[in-house]
CSV table of C-alpha atoms in Angstrom, one decimal:
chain,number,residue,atom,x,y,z
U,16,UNK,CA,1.8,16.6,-31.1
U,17,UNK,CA,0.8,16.1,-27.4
U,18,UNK,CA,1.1,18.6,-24.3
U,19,UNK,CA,4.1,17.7,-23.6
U,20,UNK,CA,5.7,17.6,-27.0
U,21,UNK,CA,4.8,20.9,-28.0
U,22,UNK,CA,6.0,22.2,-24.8
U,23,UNK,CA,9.2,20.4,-25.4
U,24,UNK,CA,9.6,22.1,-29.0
U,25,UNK,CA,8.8,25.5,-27.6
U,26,UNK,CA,11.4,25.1,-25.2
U,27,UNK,CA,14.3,23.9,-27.1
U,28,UNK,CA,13.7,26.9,-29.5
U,29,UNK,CA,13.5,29.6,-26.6
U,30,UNK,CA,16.5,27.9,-25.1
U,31,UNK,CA,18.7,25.8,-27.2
U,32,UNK,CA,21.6,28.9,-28.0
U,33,UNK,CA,21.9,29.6,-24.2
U,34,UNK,CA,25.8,29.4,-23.2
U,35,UNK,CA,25.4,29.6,-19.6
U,36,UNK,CA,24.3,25.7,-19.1
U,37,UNK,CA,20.7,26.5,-18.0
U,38,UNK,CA,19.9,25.4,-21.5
U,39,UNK,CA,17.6,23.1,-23.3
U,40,UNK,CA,20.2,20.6,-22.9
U,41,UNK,CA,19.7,20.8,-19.1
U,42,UNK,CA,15.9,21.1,-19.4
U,43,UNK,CA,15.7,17.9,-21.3
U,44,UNK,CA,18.1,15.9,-18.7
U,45,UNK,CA,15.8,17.7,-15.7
U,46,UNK,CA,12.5,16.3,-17.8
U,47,UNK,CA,14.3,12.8,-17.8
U,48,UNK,CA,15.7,12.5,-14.4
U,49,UNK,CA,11.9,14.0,-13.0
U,50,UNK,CA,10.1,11.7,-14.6
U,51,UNK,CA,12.4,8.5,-13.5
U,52,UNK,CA,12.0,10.1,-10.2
U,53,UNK,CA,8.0,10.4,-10.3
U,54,UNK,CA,7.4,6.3,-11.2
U,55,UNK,CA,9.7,5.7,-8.0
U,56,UNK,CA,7.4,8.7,-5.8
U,57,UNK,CA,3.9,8.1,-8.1
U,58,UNK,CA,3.9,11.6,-9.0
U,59,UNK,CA,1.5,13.1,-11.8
U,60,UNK,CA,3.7,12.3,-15.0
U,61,UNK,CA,2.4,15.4,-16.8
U,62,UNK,CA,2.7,18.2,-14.0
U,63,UNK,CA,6.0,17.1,-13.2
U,64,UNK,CA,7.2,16.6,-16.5
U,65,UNK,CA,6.3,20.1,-18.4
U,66,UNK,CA,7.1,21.7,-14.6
U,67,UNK,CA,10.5,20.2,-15.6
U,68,UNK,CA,10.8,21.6,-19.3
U,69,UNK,CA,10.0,25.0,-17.8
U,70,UNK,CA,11.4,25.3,-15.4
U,71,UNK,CA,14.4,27.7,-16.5
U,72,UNK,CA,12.1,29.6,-19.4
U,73,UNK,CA,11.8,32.8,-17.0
U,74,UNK,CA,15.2,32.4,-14.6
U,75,UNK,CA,16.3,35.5,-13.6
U,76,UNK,CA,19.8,34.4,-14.9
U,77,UNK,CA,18.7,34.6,-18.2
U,78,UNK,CA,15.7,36.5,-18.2
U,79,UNK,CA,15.7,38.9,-15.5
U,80,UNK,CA,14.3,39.1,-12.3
U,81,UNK,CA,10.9,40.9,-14.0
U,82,UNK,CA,10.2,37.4,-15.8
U,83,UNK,CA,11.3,35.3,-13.4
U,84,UNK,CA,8.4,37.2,-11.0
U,85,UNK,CA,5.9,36.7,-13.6
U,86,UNK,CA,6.7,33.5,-15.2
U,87,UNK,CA,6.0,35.2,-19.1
U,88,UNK,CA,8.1,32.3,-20.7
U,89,UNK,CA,6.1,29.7,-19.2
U,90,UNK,CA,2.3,31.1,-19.6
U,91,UNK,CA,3.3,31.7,-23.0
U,92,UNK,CA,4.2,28.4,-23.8
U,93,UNK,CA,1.7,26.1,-21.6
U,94,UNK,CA,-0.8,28.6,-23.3
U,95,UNK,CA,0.5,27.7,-26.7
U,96,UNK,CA,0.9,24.2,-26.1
U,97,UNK,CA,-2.8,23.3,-25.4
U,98,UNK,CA,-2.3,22.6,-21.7
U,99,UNK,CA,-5.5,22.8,-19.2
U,100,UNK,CA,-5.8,25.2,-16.6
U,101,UNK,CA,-5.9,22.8,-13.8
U,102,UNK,CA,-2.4,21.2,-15.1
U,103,UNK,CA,-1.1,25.0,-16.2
U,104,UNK,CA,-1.8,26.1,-12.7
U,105,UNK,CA,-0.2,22.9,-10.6
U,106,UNK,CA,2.9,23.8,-13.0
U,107,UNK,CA,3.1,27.1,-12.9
U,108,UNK,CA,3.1,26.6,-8.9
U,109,UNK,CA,6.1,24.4,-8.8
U,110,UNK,CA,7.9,26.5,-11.4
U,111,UNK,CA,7.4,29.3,-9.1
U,112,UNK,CA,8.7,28.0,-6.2
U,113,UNK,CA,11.6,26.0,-7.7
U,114,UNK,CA,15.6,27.4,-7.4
U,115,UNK,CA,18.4,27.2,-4.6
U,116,UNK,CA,17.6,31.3,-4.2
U,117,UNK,CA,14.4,30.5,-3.1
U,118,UNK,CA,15.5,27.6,-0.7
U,119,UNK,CA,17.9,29.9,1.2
U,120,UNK,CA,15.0,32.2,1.5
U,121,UNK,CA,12.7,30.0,3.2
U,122,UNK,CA,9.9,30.6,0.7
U,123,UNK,CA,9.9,27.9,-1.0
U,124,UNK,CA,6.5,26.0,-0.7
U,125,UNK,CA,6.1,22.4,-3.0
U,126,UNK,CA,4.0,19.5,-3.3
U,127,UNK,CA,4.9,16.3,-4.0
U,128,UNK,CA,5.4,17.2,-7.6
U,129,UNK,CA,7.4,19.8,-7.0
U,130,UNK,CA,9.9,17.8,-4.8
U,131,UNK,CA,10.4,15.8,-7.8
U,132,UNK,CA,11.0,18.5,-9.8
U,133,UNK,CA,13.3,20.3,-7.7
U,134,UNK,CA,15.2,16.9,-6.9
U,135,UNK,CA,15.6,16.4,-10.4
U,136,UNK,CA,17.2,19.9,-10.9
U,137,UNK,CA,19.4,19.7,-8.0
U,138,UNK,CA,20.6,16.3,-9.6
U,139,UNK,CA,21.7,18.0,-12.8
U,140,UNK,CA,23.8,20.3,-10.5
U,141,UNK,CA,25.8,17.9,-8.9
U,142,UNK,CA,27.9,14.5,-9.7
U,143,UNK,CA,30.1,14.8,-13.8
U,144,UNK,CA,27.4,16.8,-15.5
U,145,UNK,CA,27.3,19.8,-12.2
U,146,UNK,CA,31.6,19.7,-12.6
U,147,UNK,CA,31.0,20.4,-16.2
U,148,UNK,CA,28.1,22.9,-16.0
U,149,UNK,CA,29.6,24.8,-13.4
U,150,UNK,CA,32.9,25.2,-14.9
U,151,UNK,CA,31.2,26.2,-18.0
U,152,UNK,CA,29.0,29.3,-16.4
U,153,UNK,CA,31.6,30.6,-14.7
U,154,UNK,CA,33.7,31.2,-17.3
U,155,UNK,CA,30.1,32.3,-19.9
U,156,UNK,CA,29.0,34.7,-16.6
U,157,UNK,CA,31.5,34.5,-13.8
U,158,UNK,CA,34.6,35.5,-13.1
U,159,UNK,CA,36.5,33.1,-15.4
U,160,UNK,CA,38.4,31.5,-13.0
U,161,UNK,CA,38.5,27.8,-12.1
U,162,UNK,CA,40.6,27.9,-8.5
U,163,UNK,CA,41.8,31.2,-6.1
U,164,UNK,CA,43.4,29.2,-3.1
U,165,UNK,CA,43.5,32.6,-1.3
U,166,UNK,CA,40.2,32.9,-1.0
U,167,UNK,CA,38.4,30.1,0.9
U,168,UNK,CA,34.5,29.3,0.3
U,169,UNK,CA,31.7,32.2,2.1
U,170,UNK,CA,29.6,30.5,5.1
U,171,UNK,CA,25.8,30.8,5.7
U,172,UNK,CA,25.0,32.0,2.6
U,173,UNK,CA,21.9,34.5,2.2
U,174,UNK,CA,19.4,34.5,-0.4
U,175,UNK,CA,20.9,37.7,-1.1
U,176,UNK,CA,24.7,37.2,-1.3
U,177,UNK,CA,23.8,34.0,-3.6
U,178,UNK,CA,22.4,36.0,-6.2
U,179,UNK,CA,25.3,39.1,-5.7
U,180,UNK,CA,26.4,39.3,-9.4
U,181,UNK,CA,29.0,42.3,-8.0
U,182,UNK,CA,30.8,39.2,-5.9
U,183,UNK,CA,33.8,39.3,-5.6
U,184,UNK,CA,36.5,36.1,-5.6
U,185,UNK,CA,34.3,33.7,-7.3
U,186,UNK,CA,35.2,30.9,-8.7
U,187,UNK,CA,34.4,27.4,-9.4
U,188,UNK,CA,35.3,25.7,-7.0
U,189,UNK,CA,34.1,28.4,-4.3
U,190,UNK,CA,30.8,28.0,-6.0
U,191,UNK,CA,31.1,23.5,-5.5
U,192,UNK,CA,31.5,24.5,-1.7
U,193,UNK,CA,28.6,27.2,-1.3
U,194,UNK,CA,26.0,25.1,-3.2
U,195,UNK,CA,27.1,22.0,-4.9
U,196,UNK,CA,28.1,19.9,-2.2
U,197,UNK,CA,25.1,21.0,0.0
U,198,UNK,CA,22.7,19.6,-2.1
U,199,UNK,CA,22.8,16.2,-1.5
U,200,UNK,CA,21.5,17.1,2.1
U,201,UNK,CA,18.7,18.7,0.3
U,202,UNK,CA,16.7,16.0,-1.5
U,203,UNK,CA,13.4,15.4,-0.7
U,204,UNK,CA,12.4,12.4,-2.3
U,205,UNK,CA,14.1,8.6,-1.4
U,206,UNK,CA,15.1,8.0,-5.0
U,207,UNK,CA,16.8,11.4,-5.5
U,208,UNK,CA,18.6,10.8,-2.0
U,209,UNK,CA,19.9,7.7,-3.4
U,210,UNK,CA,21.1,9.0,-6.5
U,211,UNK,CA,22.6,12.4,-5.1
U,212,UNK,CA,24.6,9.8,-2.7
U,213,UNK,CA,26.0,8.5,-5.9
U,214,UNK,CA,26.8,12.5,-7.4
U,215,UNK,CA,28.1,13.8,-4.4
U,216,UNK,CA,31.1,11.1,-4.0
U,217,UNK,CA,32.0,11.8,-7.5
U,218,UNK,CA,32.3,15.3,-6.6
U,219,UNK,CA,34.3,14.8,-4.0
U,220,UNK,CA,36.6,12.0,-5.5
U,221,UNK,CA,37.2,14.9,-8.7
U,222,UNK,CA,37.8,17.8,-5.7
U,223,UNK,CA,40.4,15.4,-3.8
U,224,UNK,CA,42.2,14.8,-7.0
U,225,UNK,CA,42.7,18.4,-7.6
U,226,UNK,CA,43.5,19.6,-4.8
U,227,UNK,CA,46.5,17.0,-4.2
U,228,UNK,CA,47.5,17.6,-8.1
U,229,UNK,CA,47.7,21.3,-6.8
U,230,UNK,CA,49.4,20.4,-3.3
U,231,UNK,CA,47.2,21.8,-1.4
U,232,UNK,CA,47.1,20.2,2.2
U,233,UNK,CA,44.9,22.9,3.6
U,234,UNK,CA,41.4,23.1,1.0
U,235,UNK,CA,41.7,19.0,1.5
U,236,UNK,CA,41.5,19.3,4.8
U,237,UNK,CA,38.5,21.9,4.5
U,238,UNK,CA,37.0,19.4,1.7
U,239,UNK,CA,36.9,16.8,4.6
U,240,UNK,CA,33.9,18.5,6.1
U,241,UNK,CA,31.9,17.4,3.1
U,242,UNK,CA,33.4,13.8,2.4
């Protein structure tokens, strides 16, 4: 098996019973979308695809905040899989420096690579799939509800009140306001600024429909912001 293969097996093993949607599932539509991303942006196909595949191995969702800091997951498996260190090291520097936590805190330094990568991921966050994946989390590791219409989406949203598991309100359609719909003003890359264009609508067409199903004049009006 190549690189990339035994990378791929390694991952689907650590990841594949994960219930919270940052599962091998998603890793393996992040790897695809990145690497239809990187022949549109001539990326390096390797970097960008195992930077892809790993890119949820140590997230402090999951894993903790101590992994997430030192990546154990992915030096484990890069080290297993044969990779070099040149390659290890360009991945382990986008994996890093990948996540919307690290956006809001300004750290977040990426290549060329990386943009692909972190386009990719944002991707799998928003349009049918981002719907589906968010509902699903938040009732796995959220507060279990779908819609509070008392309690209207937070503004300006630090690093630090984005990772607040003790939160307070959430739901899953707070959560489409406060990160999903941002994203397509995010994008780096042309090609992933095309395709969030394409996601975002869909969001907003599935958001429109509920909240006139629900009769609620005054979240569409606070939807329009986004449209």
């Amino acid at each position: 098996m190549s690189v990339r293969e035994k990378a791929a097996a390694a991952v689907r093993a650590l990841l594949e019973n994960e219930k919270s949607m940052h599962d091998w599932e998603h890793s393996k539509r992040v790897c695809q979308t990145a690497l239809r991303l990187c022949r549109s942006e001539s990326g390096d196909e390797e970097i960008v695809a195992l930077a892809a595949l790993l890119h949820d191995c140590d997230d402090y969702k999951i894993f903790g905040f101590d992994n997430a800091e030192k990546l154990t997951n992915a030096r484990r498996i890069l080290a297993e899989s044969g990779a070099d260190e040149k390659t290890a090291a360009a991945v382990l520097e986008i994996v890093s420096n990948l996540g919307y936590s690290k956006y809001l805190s300004g750290e977040q330094k990426l290549d060329k690579n990386g943009h692909i990568v972190q386009d990719a991921d944002m991707l799998d966050a928003m349009g049918a799939v981002g719907i589906v994946r968010t509902i699903v989390y938040n009732t796995a590791a959220g507060s279990g509800r779908f819609f509070n219409p008392e309690v209207f989406p937070r503004e300006n949203l630090s690093r630090e009140a984005y990772q607040d598991k003790s939160k307070t309100g959430e739901t899953a359609v707070n959560h489409m306001f406060e990160k999903l719909l941002k994203l397509k003003g995010l994008m780096y890359t042309e090609s992933g600024q095309r395709e969030a264009e394409i996601r975002h609508k869909t969001m907003i067409a599935f958001l429109e429909a509920f909240f006139r199903e629900e009769e609620r004049s005054d979240w569409l009006e606070y939807l329009r912001r986004f449209a």
